[in-house]
Structure formats: structure tokens, C-alpha cells
Tab-separated table of C-alpha atoms and ligand atoms in Angstrom:
chain	number	residue	atom	x	y	z
A	1	UNK	CA	-6.252	71.853	12.802
A	2	UNK	CA	-4.309	69.500	10.909
A	3	UNK	CA	-0.876	70.659	9.448
A	4	UNK	CA	0.371	70.561	6.032
A	5	UNK	CA	2.856	67.817	4.689
A	6	UNK	CA	6.302	69.104	3.442
A	7	UNK	CA	8.305	67.248	0.700
A	8	UNK	CA	11.052	68.087	-1.247
A	9	UNK	CA	12.187	66.733	-4.074
A	10	UNK	CA	16.253	66.968	-4.465
A	11	UNK	CA	18.211	67.385	-7.609
A	12	UNK	CA	21.594	67.423	-6.440
A	13	UNK	CA	22.407	71.003	-7.092
A	14	UNK	CA	18.653	72.351	-7.205
A	15	UNK	CA	15.964	72.110	-9.385
A	16	UNK	CA	16.682	74.516	-12.094
A	17	UNK	CA	18.103	73.459	-15.364
A	18	UNK	CA	20.631	76.085	-14.720
A	19	UNK	CA	21.283	75.278	-11.426
A	20	UNK	CA	25.069	73.436	-11.662
A	21	UNK	CA	26.308	76.805	-13.058
A	22	UNK	CA	25.270	78.897	-10.327
A	23	UNK	CA	28.537	79.709	-7.825
A	24	UNK	CA	26.551	78.828	-4.748
A	25	UNK	CA	25.991	75.440	-5.743
A	26	UNK	CA	28.593	72.163	-5.202
A	27	UNK	CA	28.854	71.105	-9.074
A	28	UNK	CA	30.287	67.543	-7.678
A	29	UNK	CA	27.464	67.372	-5.541
A	30	UNK	CA	25.755	64.281	-7.944
A	31	UNK	CA	27.826	61.650	-6.747
A	32	UNK	CA	29.003	62.770	-3.291
A	33	UNK	CA	27.119	60.960	-0.466
A	34	UNK	CA	28.040	63.625	2.171
A	35	UNK	CA	26.433	66.363	-0.173
A	36	UNK	CA	23.153	64.295	0.208
A	37	UNK	CA	23.621	63.627	3.488
A	38	UNK	CA	23.888	67.504	4.844
A	39	UNK	CA	20.888	67.931	2.398
A	40	UNK	CA	18.806	65.184	4.005
A	41	UNK	CA	19.999	66.969	7.808
A	42	UNK	CA	19.026	69.945	6.585
A	43	UNK	CA	15.723	69.086	5.489
A	44	UNK	CA	15.017	67.338	9.103
A	45	UNK	CA	15.766	69.890	10.611
A	46	UNK	CA	13.196	72.344	8.711
A	47	UNK	CA	10.524	69.676	9.675
A	48	UNK	CA	10.491	68.059	6.147
A	49	UNK	CA	8.420	65.176	6.256
A	50	UNK	CA	9.759	63.592	3.335
A	51	UNK	CA	13.105	63.640	1.112
A	52	UNK	CA	12.438	62.354	-2.206
A	53	UNK	CA	14.840	61.377	-4.838
A	54	UNK	CA	13.251	61.179	-8.595
A	55	UNK	CA	14.736	58.581	-10.885
A	56	UNK	CA	14.801	57.394	-14.396
A	57	UNK	CA	17.349	54.174	-15.059
A	58	UNK	CA	19.226	55.699	-18.402
A	59	UNK	CA	21.813	58.134	-19.045
A	60	UNK	CA	20.857	60.140	-22.594
A	61	UNK	CA	22.860	59.154	-25.191
A	62	UNK	CA	21.810	61.397	-28.131
A	63	UNK	CA	21.640	65.096	-28.030
A	64	UNK	CA	24.749	65.034	-25.949
A	65	UNK	CA	25.648	68.341	-26.649
A	66	UNK	CA	22.519	70.154	-25.100
A	67	UNK	CA	22.773	67.329	-22.412
A	68	UNK	CA	26.189	68.425	-21.725
A	69	UNK	CA	24.791	71.555	-20.445
A	70	UNK	CA	22.328	70.376	-18.574
A	71	UNK	CA	22.980	66.956	-16.994
A	72	UNK	CA	19.848	65.753	-15.542
A	73	UNK	CA	19.771	62.218	-14.477
A	74	UNK	CA	23.540	61.532	-16.227
A	75	UNK	CA	25.484	61.567	-13.275
A	76	UNK	CA	23.277	60.316	-10.293
A	77	UNK	CA	23.127	57.560	-7.646
A	78	UNK	CA	20.672	54.693	-7.670
A	79	UNK	CA	17.741	56.075	-5.487
A	80	UNK	CA	17.350	52.886	-2.946
A	81	UNK	CA	21.364	52.755	-2.774
A	82	UNK	CA	21.311	56.636	-2.096
A	83	UNK	CA	18.412	56.574	0.022
A	84	UNK	CA	19.370	53.512	2.187
A	85	UNK	CA	22.748	55.567	3.544
A	86	UNK	CA	20.394	58.706	4.349
A	87	UNK	CA	18.971	56.246	6.434
A	88	UNK	CA	21.803	56.045	8.687
A	89	UNK	CA	22.295	60.090	8.472
A	90	UNK	CA	18.880	60.902	9.719
A	91	UNK	CA	15.964	59.954	12.087
A	92	UNK	CA	12.778	61.349	11.191
A	93	UNK	CA	12.315	62.388	7.844
A	94	UNK	CA	10.712	60.071	5.301
A	95	UNK	CA	12.658	58.634	2.361
A	96	UNK	CA	11.285	58.406	-0.810
A	97	UNK	CA	12.515	57.141	-4.432
A	98	UNK	CA	10.992	56.578	-7.850
A	99	UNK	CA	11.175	53.107	-9.104
A	100	UNK	CA	10.073	52.149	-12.563
A	101	UNK	CA	6.941	49.665	-12.988
A	102	UNK	CA	8.237	49.203	-16.714
A	103	UNK	CA	11.720	47.937	-15.987
A	104	UNK	CA	11.389	45.853	-12.773
A	105	UNK	CA	9.715	42.582	-11.255
A	106	UNK	CA	7.340	43.097	-8.386
A	107	UNK	CA	9.658	40.748	-6.295
A	108	UNK	CA	12.596	43.146	-6.742
A	109	UNK	CA	10.530	46.095	-5.737
A	110	UNK	CA	9.042	44.884	-2.789
A	111	UNK	CA	11.949	43.223	-1.145
A	112	UNK	CA	13.834	46.639	-1.784
A	113	UNK	CA	11.539	49.168	-0.677
A	114	UNK	CA	10.974	46.535	2.782
A	115	UNK	CA	14.520	46.754	3.265
A	116	UNK	CA	14.516	50.196	3.352
A	117	UNK	CA	11.855	50.437	5.494
A	118	UNK	CA	13.021	48.287	7.983
A	119	UNK	CA	16.625	50.276	7.630
A	120	UNK	CA	15.004	53.217	8.207
A	121	UNK	CA	12.565	52.356	10.843
A	122	UNK	CA	9.469	53.213	8.808
A	123	UNK	CA	10.442	55.954	6.910
A	124	UNK	CA	10.716	54.345	3.226
A	125	UNK	CA	8.011	55.677	0.361
A	126	UNK	CA	7.800	53.824	-3.414
A	127	UNK	CA	6.939	56.764	-6.317
A	128	UNK	CA	5.721	54.516	-8.721
A	129	UNK	CA	6.263	55.549	-12.351
A	130	UNK	CA	5.758	53.987	-15.567
A	131	UNK	CA	8.597	55.847	-16.767
A	132	UNK	CA	8.541	58.566	-19.805
A	133	UNK	CA	11.474	57.720	-21.822
A	134	UNK	CA	12.976	55.468	-24.352
A	135	UNK	CA	16.320	55.758	-23.558
A	136	UNK	CA	15.021	53.929	-20.274
A	137	UNK	CA	13.091	51.350	-22.405
A	138	UNK	CA	16.600	51.009	-24.276
A	139	UNK	CA	18.612	49.628	-21.275
A	140	UNK	CA	15.563	46.814	-20.954
A	141	UNK	CA	15.469	45.021	-24.208
A	142	UNK	CA	12.552	47.416	-25.804
A	143	UNK	CA	12.987	49.556	-28.768
A	144	UNK	CA	10.391	52.156	-27.339
A	145	UNK	CA	8.226	52.370	-24.186
A	146	UNK	CA	5.212	50.521	-24.709
A	147	UNK	CA	1.970	52.489	-25.031
A	148	UNK	CA	0.342	54.743	-22.264
A	149	UNK	CA	-2.471	52.611	-21.463
A	150	UNK	CA	-0.215	49.095	-21.681
A	151	UNK	CA	2.416	50.777	-18.908
A	152	UNK	CA	-0.565	51.484	-16.434
A	153	UNK	CA	-2.097	48.208	-16.827
A	154	UNK	CA	1.368	46.975	-16.338
A	155	UNK	CA	1.853	49.120	-13.144
A	156	UNK	CA	-1.672	48.182	-11.614
A	157	UNK	CA	-1.160	44.907	-11.437
A	158	UNK	CA	2.705	45.476	-10.489
A	159	UNK	CA	1.552	47.367	-7.369
A	160	UNK	CA	-1.271	44.685	-6.642
A	161	UNK	CA	1.683	41.920	-6.153
A	162	UNK	CA	3.797	44.263	-4.699
A	163	UNK	CA	1.415	44.603	-1.880
A	164	UNK	CA	0.549	41.084	-1.686
A	165	UNK	CA	4.071	40.355	-1.354
A	166	UNK	CA	4.655	42.782	1.669
A	167	UNK	CA	1.761	41.410	3.264
A	168	UNK	CA	3.218	37.510	3.311
A	169	UNK	CA	4.290	37.659	6.857
A	170	UNK	CA	1.852	38.847	9.499
A	171	UNK	CA	3.100	41.093	12.199
A	172	UNK	CA	5.110	38.984	14.717
A	173	UNK	CA	5.893	36.123	12.468
A	174	UNK	CA	9.332	36.175	13.333
A	175	UNK	CA	9.134	34.718	17.058
A	176	UNK	CA	13.172	34.118	17.716
A	177	UNK	CA	11.984	32.184	20.742
A	178	UNK	CA	15.252	30.561	21.553
A	179	UNK	CA	12.814	28.399	24.320
A	180	UNK	CA	10.735	26.652	21.711
A	181	UNK	CA	13.687	26.641	18.907
A	182	UNK	CA	11.295	28.686	16.438
A	183	UNK	CA	12.597	31.280	14.557
A	184	UNK	CA	9.436	31.950	13.023
A	185	UNK	CA	5.408	30.836	13.215
A	186	UNK	CA	4.824	28.689	10.262
A	187	UNK	CA	1.308	29.589	10.689
A	188	UNK	CA	1.945	33.314	9.808
A	189	UNK	CA	3.425	32.882	6.373
A	190	UNK	CA	0.905	33.757	3.582
A	191	UNK	CA	2.583	33.045	0.300
A	192	UNK	CA	1.374	34.797	-2.801
A	193	UNK	CA	-0.507	32.729	-5.463
A	194	UNK	CA	-0.889	35.269	-8.369
A	195	UNK	CA	-1.697	34.646	-12.045
A	196	UNK	CA	-1.784	37.789	-14.171
A	197	UNK	CA	-1.704	39.431	-17.604
A	198	UNK	CA	2.193	40.872	-16.857
A	199	UNK	CA	3.183	38.728	-13.598
A	200	UNK	CA	2.893	35.339	-12.452
A	201	UNK	CA	4.206	35.215	-8.644
A	202	UNK	CA	4.164	31.936	-6.349
A	203	UNK	CA	6.073	32.628	-3.375
A	204	UNK	CA	6.931	34.765	-0.542
A	205	UNK	CA	9.026	38.017	0.523
A	206	UNK	CA	12.176	36.623	3.033
A	207	UNK	CA	11.817	39.629	5.223
A	208	UNK	CA	9.361	40.292	8.125
A	209	UNK	CA	6.783	42.959	7.327
A	210	UNK	CA	8.145	46.281	7.087
A	211	UNK	CA	7.688	48.544	10.185
A	212	UNK	CA	5.019	50.717	8.688
A	213	UNK	CA	2.989	47.454	7.614
A	214	UNK	CA	3.857	48.451	3.689
A	215	UNK	CA	5.673	51.235	2.570
A	216	UNK	CA	4.277	54.425	1.194
A	217	UNK	CA	2.947	54.357	-2.304
A	218	UNK	CA	2.983	57.657	-3.999
A	219	UNK	CA	2.197	58.336	-7.775
A	220	UNK	CA	2.295	61.414	-9.721
A	221	UNK	CA	0.821	60.687	-13.160
A	222	UNK	CA	-1.302	63.362	-14.370
A	223	UNK	CA	-3.630	61.633	-16.838
A	224	UNK	CA	-6.532	60.478	-16.823
A	225	UNK	CA	-5.346	56.813	-16.464
A	226	UNK	CA	-2.617	58.047	-14.180
A	227	UNK	CA	-5.092	59.707	-12.112
A	228	UNK	CA	-7.650	56.812	-11.815
A	229	UNK	CA	-4.304	54.681	-10.718
A	230	UNK	CA	-3.725	57.134	-7.981
A	231	UNK	CA	-7.133	57.154	-6.654
A	232	UNK	CA	-7.242	53.410	-6.144
A	233	UNK	CA	-3.401	52.999	-5.031
A	234	UNK	CA	-1.949	56.022	-4.112
A	235	UNK	CA	-1.132	57.309	-0.903
A	236	UNK	CA	1.003	60.446	-1.524
A	237	UNK	CA	0.383	62.480	-4.763
A	238	UNK	CA	2.491	64.846	-6.442
A	239	UNK	CA	0.718	67.149	-8.390
A	240	UNK	CA	1.441	69.962	-10.875
A	241	UNK	CA	-0.794	72.989	-10.807
A	242	UNK	CA	0.139	76.448	-11.774
A	243	UNK	CA	-2.973	78.169	-9.987
A	244	UNK	CA	-5.157	77.353	-7.131
A	245	UNK	CA	-8.489	76.953	-9.359
A	246	UNK	CA	-6.733	74.298	-11.371
A	247	UNK	CA	-5.379	72.915	-8.151
A	248	UNK	CA	-8.341	72.468	-6.346
A	249	UNK	CA	-10.065	70.870	-9.654
A	250	UNK	CA	-6.976	68.687	-9.553
A	251	UNK	CA	-7.742	67.768	-5.672
A	252	UNK	CA	-11.474	67.254	-6.024
A	253	UNK	CA	-11.034	65.074	-9.247
A	254	UNK	CA	-9.029	62.742	-7.429
A	255	UNK	CA	-10.282	62.776	-4.074
A	256	UNK	CA	-13.789	62.022	-6.127
A	257	UNK	CA	-12.470	58.925	-7.593
A	258	UNK	CA	-11.586	57.242	-4.475
A	259	UNK	CA	-14.714	56.031	-3.372
A	260	UNK	CA	-15.088	53.907	-6.277
A	261	UNK	CA	-12.458	51.846	-5.086
A	262	UNK	CA	-13.614	52.037	-1.481
A	263	UNK	CA	-11.027	54.264	0.066
A	264	UNK	CA	-11.820	57.241	2.016
A	265	UNK	CA	-10.350	60.871	0.893
A	266	UNK	CA	-8.108	61.294	3.958
A	267	UNK	CA	-6.229	57.729	2.674
A	268	UNK	CA	-4.347	59.890	0.441
A	269	UNK	CA	-2.670	63.159	0.471
A	270	UNK	CA	-2.383	65.528	-2.168
A	271	UNK	CA	1.137	67.442	-1.970
A	272	UNK	CA	1.066	70.453	-4.505
A	273	UNK	CA	4.265	70.788	-6.922
A	274	UNK	CA	5.963	74.302	-5.527
A	275	UNK	CA	9.258	75.763	-6.812
A	276	UNK	CA	9.732	78.275	-4.624
A	277	UNK	CA	12.786	81.119	-4.476
A	278	UNK	CA	12.476	82.970	-1.232
A	279	UNK	CA	14.186	86.243	-0.280
A	280	UNK	CA	13.739	89.247	2.059
A	281	UNK	CA	12.225	91.292	-1.025
A	282	UNK	CA	10.337	90.585	-3.809
A	283	UNK	CA	12.949	92.214	-5.983
A	284	UNK	CA	15.512	90.115	-4.888
A	285	UNK	CA	13.760	86.682	-5.404
A	286	UNK	CA	12.659	88.094	-8.671
A	287	UNK	CA	16.465	88.876	-9.422
A	288	UNK	CA	17.535	85.528	-8.395
A	289	UNK	CA	15.234	84.007	-10.925
A	290	UNK	CA	16.014	85.995	-13.473
A	291	UNK	CA	19.638	85.417	-13.126
A	292	UNK	CA	19.127	81.622	-13.657
A	293	UNK	CA	16.920	81.983	-16.399
A	294	UNK	CA	19.394	83.991	-18.318
A	295	UNK	CA	22.029	80.994	-17.518
A	296	UNK	CA	19.328	78.367	-20.102
A	297	UNK	CA	21.447	77.849	-23.098
A	298	UNK	CA	19.060	78.033	-25.971
A	299	UNK	CA	20.356	74.392	-26.774
A	300	UNK	CA	19.052	73.204	-23.422
A	301	UNK	CA	15.829	75.552	-23.983
A	302	UNK	CA	14.959	73.792	-27.455
A	303	UNK	CA	15.678	70.201	-25.767
A	304	UNK	CA	13.794	70.135	-22.638
A	305	UNK	CA	10.661	71.805	-24.424
A	306	UNK	CA	11.216	69.328	-27.162
A	307	UNK	CA	11.261	66.461	-24.858
A	308	UNK	CA	8.024	66.983	-23.249
A	309	UNK	CA	6.478	68.165	-26.771
A	310	UNK	CA	7.577	64.922	-28.404
A	311	UNK	CA	9.297	67.031	-31.137
A	312	UNK	CA	12.472	67.748	-32.697
A	313	UNK	CA	12.740	71.864	-32.514
A	314	UNK	CA	16.469	71.996	-33.686
A	315	UNK	CA	17.140	74.277	-36.168
A	316	UNK	CA	14.365	76.520	-35.421
A	317	UNK	CA	14.416	80.453	-35.325
A	318	UNK	CA	13.902	81.507	-31.495
A	319	UNK	CA	12.312	84.091	-31.882
A	320	UNK	CA	9.484	83.065	-33.947
A	321	UNK	CA	6.557	80.626	-33.289
A	322	UNK	CA	7.143	76.851	-33.412
A	323	UNK	CA	5.647	76.034	-37.303
A	324	UNK	CA	2.618	74.035	-36.766
A	325	UNK	CA	3.878	71.102	-38.845
A	326	UNK	CA	6.224	70.359	-35.824
A	327	UNK	CA	3.739	70.033	-33.392
A	328	UNK	CA	2.728	65.958	-33.036
A	329	UNK	CA	-1.092	65.429	-32.590
A	330	UNK	CA	-0.877	63.748	-29.443
A	331	UNK	CA	1.387	62.360	-26.925
A	332	UNK	CA	2.994	58.938	-25.266
A	333	UNK	CA	5.061	60.261	-22.617
A	334	UNK	CA	3.743	63.150	-20.198
A	335	UNK	CA	0.321	63.460	-21.458
A	336	UNK	CA	-0.177	66.792	-18.604
A	337	UNK	CA	2.762	68.428	-20.109
A	338	UNK	CA	2.383	68.003	-23.404
A	339	UNK	CA	-1.139	69.712	-23.430
A	340	UNK	CA	0.599	72.627	-21.299
A	341	UNK	CA	2.852	73.244	-24.059
A	342	UNK	CA	0.264	73.081	-26.578
A	343	UNK	CA	-1.794	75.610	-24.123
A	344	UNK	CA	1.093	78.097	-24.317
A	345	UNK	CA	1.551	77.725	-28.125
A	346	UNK	CA	-1.691	78.775	-28.345
A	347	UNK	CA	-0.951	82.317	-26.721
A	348	UNK	CA	1.710	82.778	-29.482
A	349	UNK	CA	4.641	82.344	-27.692
A	350	UNK	CA	8.050	82.637	-29.809
A	351	UNK	CA	9.961	79.100	-29.180
A	352	UNK	CA	12.693	81.524	-26.932
A	353	UNK	CA	9.526	82.538	-24.824
A	354	UNK	CA	8.120	79.193	-24.681
A	355	UNK	CA	11.090	77.528	-23.266
A	356	UNK	CA	11.736	80.377	-20.974
A	357	UNK	CA	7.691	80.051	-19.418
A	358	UNK	CA	7.539	76.337	-19.260
A	359	UNK	CA	8.391	74.723	-16.380
A	360	UNK	CA	6.557	71.384	-16.151
A	361	UNK	CA	3.171	72.430	-15.075
A	362	UNK	CA	4.126	74.412	-12.211
A	363	UNK	CA	5.275	78.193	-11.832
A	364	UNK	CA	8.326	79.264	-9.427
A	365	UNK	CA	7.085	81.387	-7.136
A	366	UNK	CA	9.214	84.034	-5.992
A	367	UNK	CA	8.289	86.340	-3.356
A	368	UNK	CA	9.206	87.393	0.675
A	369	UNK	CA	8.923	84.703	3.432
A	370	UNK	CA	5.105	86.162	3.985
A	371	UNK	CA	4.226	86.115	0.558
A	372	UNK	CA	5.313	82.480	0.163
A	373	UNK	CA	3.186	81.617	2.910
A	374	UNK	CA	0.386	83.127	2.072
A	375	UNK	CA	0.546	81.273	-1.183
A	376	UNK	CA	0.650	77.960	0.787
A	377	UNK	CA	-1.888	78.713	3.465
A	378	UNK	CA	-4.373	79.620	0.400
A	379	UNK	CA	-3.756	76.456	-1.442
A	380	UNK	CA	-4.067	74.244	2.089
A	381	UNK	CA	-6.883	75.885	3.097
A	382	UNK	CA	-9.228	76.061	0.130
A	383	UNK	CA	-8.915	72.457	-1.102
A	384	UNK	CA	-6.043	72.683	-3.392
A	385	UNK	CA	-3.518	70.582	-1.441
A	386	UNK	CA	-2.591	68.707	1.722
A	387	UNK	CA	1.030	69.708	1.581
A	388	UNK	CA	3.506	70.443	-0.750
A	389	UNK	CA	6.357	69.038	-2.741
A	390	UNK	CA	8.585	72.151	-2.627
A	391	UNK	CA	12.008	72.278	-5.211
A	392	UNK	CA	14.369	74.667	-4.807
A	393	UNK	CA	16.332	76.114	-7.484
A	394	UNK	CA	19.896	76.188	-6.242
A	395	UNK	CA	20.457	73.864	-3.380
A	396	UNK	CA	21.207	74.182	-0.479
A	397	UNK	CA	20.814	77.767	-0.482
A	398	UNK	CA	17.125	77.600	-1.629
A	399	UNK	CA	16.080	75.079	0.995
A	400	UNK	CA	18.414	77.060	3.477
A	401	UNK	CA	16.360	80.179	3.169
A	402	UNK	CA	12.748	78.418	3.171
A	403	UNK	CA	13.740	76.788	5.919
A	404	UNK	CA	15.299	80.070	8.137
A	405	UNK	CA	12.400	82.389	6.880
A	406	UNK	CA	8.991	80.564	5.454
A	407	UNK	CA	8.874	77.352	8.044
A	408	UNK	CA	9.215	79.204	11.194
A	409	UNK	CA	6.185	81.708	9.772
A	410	UNK	CA	3.902	78.880	9.256
A	411	UNK	CA	4.452	77.384	12.347
A	412	UNK	CA	3.280	80.835	13.659
A	413	UNK	CA	0.153	80.051	11.900
A	414	UNK	CA	0.112	76.639	13.023
A	415	UNK	CA	0.359	75.185	9.700
A	416	UNK	CA	3.526	73.458	10.231
A	417	UNK	CA	4.359	70.923	13.205
A	418	UNK	CA	6.776	71.682	15.470
A	419	UNK	CA	7.139	68.321	17.117
A	420	UNK	CA	7.307	65.022	15.066
A	421	UNK	CA	3.906	63.190	15.490
A	422	UNK	CA	6.012	59.766	15.446
A	423	UNK	CA	8.987	57.966	13.807
A	424	UNK	CA	7.291	56.690	10.852
A	425	UNK	CA	6.365	58.605	8.006
A	426	UNK	CA	2.893	57.365	8.012
A	427	UNK	CA	2.423	58.966	11.508
A	428	UNK	CA	3.977	62.005	10.440
A	429	UNK	CA	1.550	62.532	7.395
A	430	UNK	CA	-1.380	61.459	9.148
A	431	UNK	CA	-1.485	58.302	7.047
A	432	UNK	CA	-3.165	54.714	8.891
A	433	UNK	CA	-0.957	51.958	8.916
A	434	UNK	CA	-2.485	49.270	6.545
A	435	UNK	CA	-3.820	46.281	8.280
A	436	UNK	CA	-2.500	42.736	6.842
A	437	UNK	CA	-5.252	41.352	4.685
A	438	UNK	CA	-4.674	37.651	5.949
A	439	UNK	CA	-5.123	38.756	9.679
A	440	UNK	CA	-9.234	39.189	10.706
A	441	UNK	CA	-9.541	42.417	11.780
A	442	UNK	CA	-6.006	43.242	11.590
B	501	LIG	C1	6.841	65.699	-8.265
B	501	LIG	C2	7.083	64.750	-9.659
B	501	LIG	C3	8.145	63.791	-9.163
B	501	LIG	C4	8.316	62.972	-10.587
B	501	LIG	N1	9.227	61.781	-10.336
B	501	LIG	C5	9.313	61.170	-11.332
B	501	LIG	C6	10.203	60.157	-11.735
B	501	LIG	O1	11.140	60.342	-10.823
B	501	LIG	N2	10.635	59.327	-12.530
B	501	LIG	C7	9.628	59.750	-13.651
B	501	LIG	O2	9.707	58.729	-14.569
B	501	LIG	N3	8.470	60.054	-13.765
B	501	LIG	C8	8.498	61.194	-12.320
B	501	LIG	N4	7.296	61.706	-12.643
B	501	LIG	C9	6.289	61.908	-13.578
B	501	LIG	C10	5.092	61.156	-13.193
B	501	LIG	O3	5.469	60.377	-12.826
B	501	LIG	C11	4.241	60.951	-14.574
B	501	LIG	O4	5.011	59.847	-15.240
B	501	LIG	C12	3.750	62.169	-15.390
B	501	LIG	O5	3.147	63.508	-14.526
B	501	LIG	C13	2.758	62.120	-16.653
B	501	LIG	O6	2.048	61.096	-16.192
B	501	LIG	P1	0.932	60.578	-16.984
B	501	LIG	O7	1.687	59.619	-17.607
B	501	LIG	O8	-0.349	59.836	-16.234
B	501	LIG	O9	0.265	61.703	-17.856
B	501	LIG	C14	7.037	62.740	-11.434
B	501	LIG	C15	6.163	64.008	-11.671
B	501	LIG	C16	6.584	64.667	-10.497
B	501	LIG	C17	5.059	65.956	-10.417
């Protein structure tokens, strides 16, 4: 029986917006490499396949009263730099990070992730995002993000060029043969000749082909365009669904799109987002959740909801519904999150109820080890997920509890591996090593 892939998205003190206020977390962890090293080693001991760092290339510059209480991405390491350091502190866990196709060039990204793949011995993964905030745009010469469709068009071409660059050297091109005096075999270089709507690249990467052939491509776009892009290019997809039924629909939809792009369904693994709080009793887990929820300042609640609704919610009373005239007709940032909030608004919730309920498409599972394992087993065995992207409300305590209590239970059920399948991320999650396009039958 195949086993499930386990990934974890790590924010320094945990995924809950108030995690840094909780006494169990290290408030200074965000720029402390020892803190991240310990987290990555913990995840590796727990047989996680992937340690993932999300990113946006900007600190917010407005609404600072609220961001001062919820410092997401306000003081963080650049992901590639961080992951390179973690490569030296771990041996098997995959190292994934976000880099935006809207604010970089394919050559930079191809080179950085190829380097990380070498540094880590085949454990690199790139989360391809088009970015979804104007703060980032303003750091890169733009006033605001280009429209959604244009960002995805650029992303498609961007990934295509990156992959071409990753194939510019055949495996084994670097001979380092002192006898013949040849450091590399000139016949094994295949420069890119790309002329597209967004990029012109004529040249080759200055690093040999990656241990994984190509680093793993991750994608998490939820819109129709995002899904189509994932079906065409992604190997790991982070999904966000709050029920097993919608999880199955997403899974079937995404895998169903792959044939059009000539890809078999097993070439892509869906990792369902799962915020989890595990404790010995259901009540204890619920209490932990409510303790954290109570720490959300109303300004933070308003701001987080407003960000994804793309609406200014300041000044509105907390215990009344949002007036319809404040709700935009459509979204340019996170379409799926936007639709999800509209659904909650239609239920008639007040502003306070909305921000307490809204979890960016997910729902935190609070339960005993058995309940959490049952949930994961159901999703895994009924076609809603090939694995999970776990987030823990507080770190490291949340991850420690999961590893101590849930992982052994899943192993007993034969759902999580006990031994590593190999040394590369591809081997451990069951993705094949891509052949080089320039090598016949390669
Ligand atoms: C687990 C997970 C991690 C994500 N990480 C990032 C990230 O690091 N940076 C980012 O800009 N977007 C991130 N996203 C957002 C998605 O990449 C995507 O922009 C969003 O789901 C909207 O998709 P759409 O534009 O196709 O609607 C993440 C989404 C999920 C579910």
C-alpha cells in the first residue's frame, strides 16, 4: 500500500495569527537559525518528507498598527538562504521554498534551486507563485500587481524557461577527467534558445544538472487558471479544502486535467492543507484552539479578513454583518479565498464571527491522536489527498505533539513510512526523476 506524503509549512512561531503571543513559542525565532534548525530536525525525526517555507518579498508598510500585532512576513529569512543553511543540518527531509515568478527572472530561479538541490543532495522544491499582494509589486518597479491572467501567463512561460535551463547540461556532462584534460564534455551542453512573450533567454546554466534531474515543482493556485497551470507543470500541489467532499472534488478535477497535458495522474501528488491541534482529549485540543483564538486582536481579525476580501473593513462595527457596499464584486488576489469569504458572508455572520471562522480555506482539526489519524486516513483512502501539508498553531509544541502521538498511530496503520525510501525528495514522495529532454530515451 502506498504511504502518505507529509509536509509542513513553517512560520517561525506557528501558523496561528496569535502564535507569537503564546508563552510556549520563541518570539525571537524568526531570525534565529538555531530555532529553524531545531524545527527542521524535529520534522525529519517525525518522517516528514518536506519542510516548507512560504514567502512574499515585502514587509507591509501600511496598517502597521494591525501588523505590529500580527507580524506575518514582517521579519523573516529569505527562503533560499534559509533552506541552504538547513540543508547542512538535515539529511533526508525535502526543503521547499516559495519564489515568485512575478518578481524574478527564470535564470535566477533556475540557478538558485539547482544550487539548493546540489547543496542538499537532491532535496530541493520550488513553490511557484504569482504573488498576491501589491506591497511586493511596489518593491519591483510596479504600482500594483498585473492582472491575475497576465501573472499566470508569465508564470507558465517562466517555468518553461526554468526547466529548459535545468536541462542545459546532460547528466554526467562534467567529466573532471585529468587524463584527457577535459573538465566537461562539450557535446553535453544544450543551450536554451527561448524567445517568448515575456522572456528572451539564450544561454546555459552554469551549474551541472541537479541530483533530482530537476528540483520538484510545487504549486498552490486554487483558481481555474491556477489549477490548469498545476495540471500542466506541478508535481506537488497544496490544496485548501475544509470538507472531504470538496477535497475529493478538487483532487478529481486536478488529476482529470492532467491527461490534456500528457501527464499520468501519479506525476502529481495532492497535499491537502491540514491545520492540526492534537491533544490527549478532544476538550484539551479545543481549549488550546480557543485560547489562541481569544488572543486575536480585533484590528488583526479585521485586517486579515479585509486583505483576502480585498475590502477596507476599518471602522465597521464588529457585531454586525459587513454592509454589502463594502464587498467588492470580484477579486484580483486570492480568488478562492475571496469566494470562501463570500460564502461565509451569505451565512449572515457578523464581522467578528467572520474573522473568527475564516481560516483561508482550511479548518483547524482539533482532536485526539486517533481522531486526527482517522481524518487523515479518510482523506487519503477516499481520493481527497495523496498526503498532507500540516500546519501547527504553535511551534515547536504543536509539531512535537503530532510527531509523538499521530505519526506512530499512522505508522501502525501502515499509512506513514517507517524508513526513508531514498535520499532525494523525489524518491521519498514517489515522483520519478525527469529525463533530460536532450537525451534520447533518457
Ligand atoms: C499551503 C499554501 C502555501 C502557499 N504559499 C504561498 C507563498 O509562500 N507565497 C504566496 O504568494 N502565495 C502562497 N500561497 C498562495 C497560492 O500560491 C495562490 O496564490 C493562491 O492560492 C491563490 O491562487 P489563485 O491565484 O490561483 O486563486 C500558498 C497557498 C497554500 C495553500
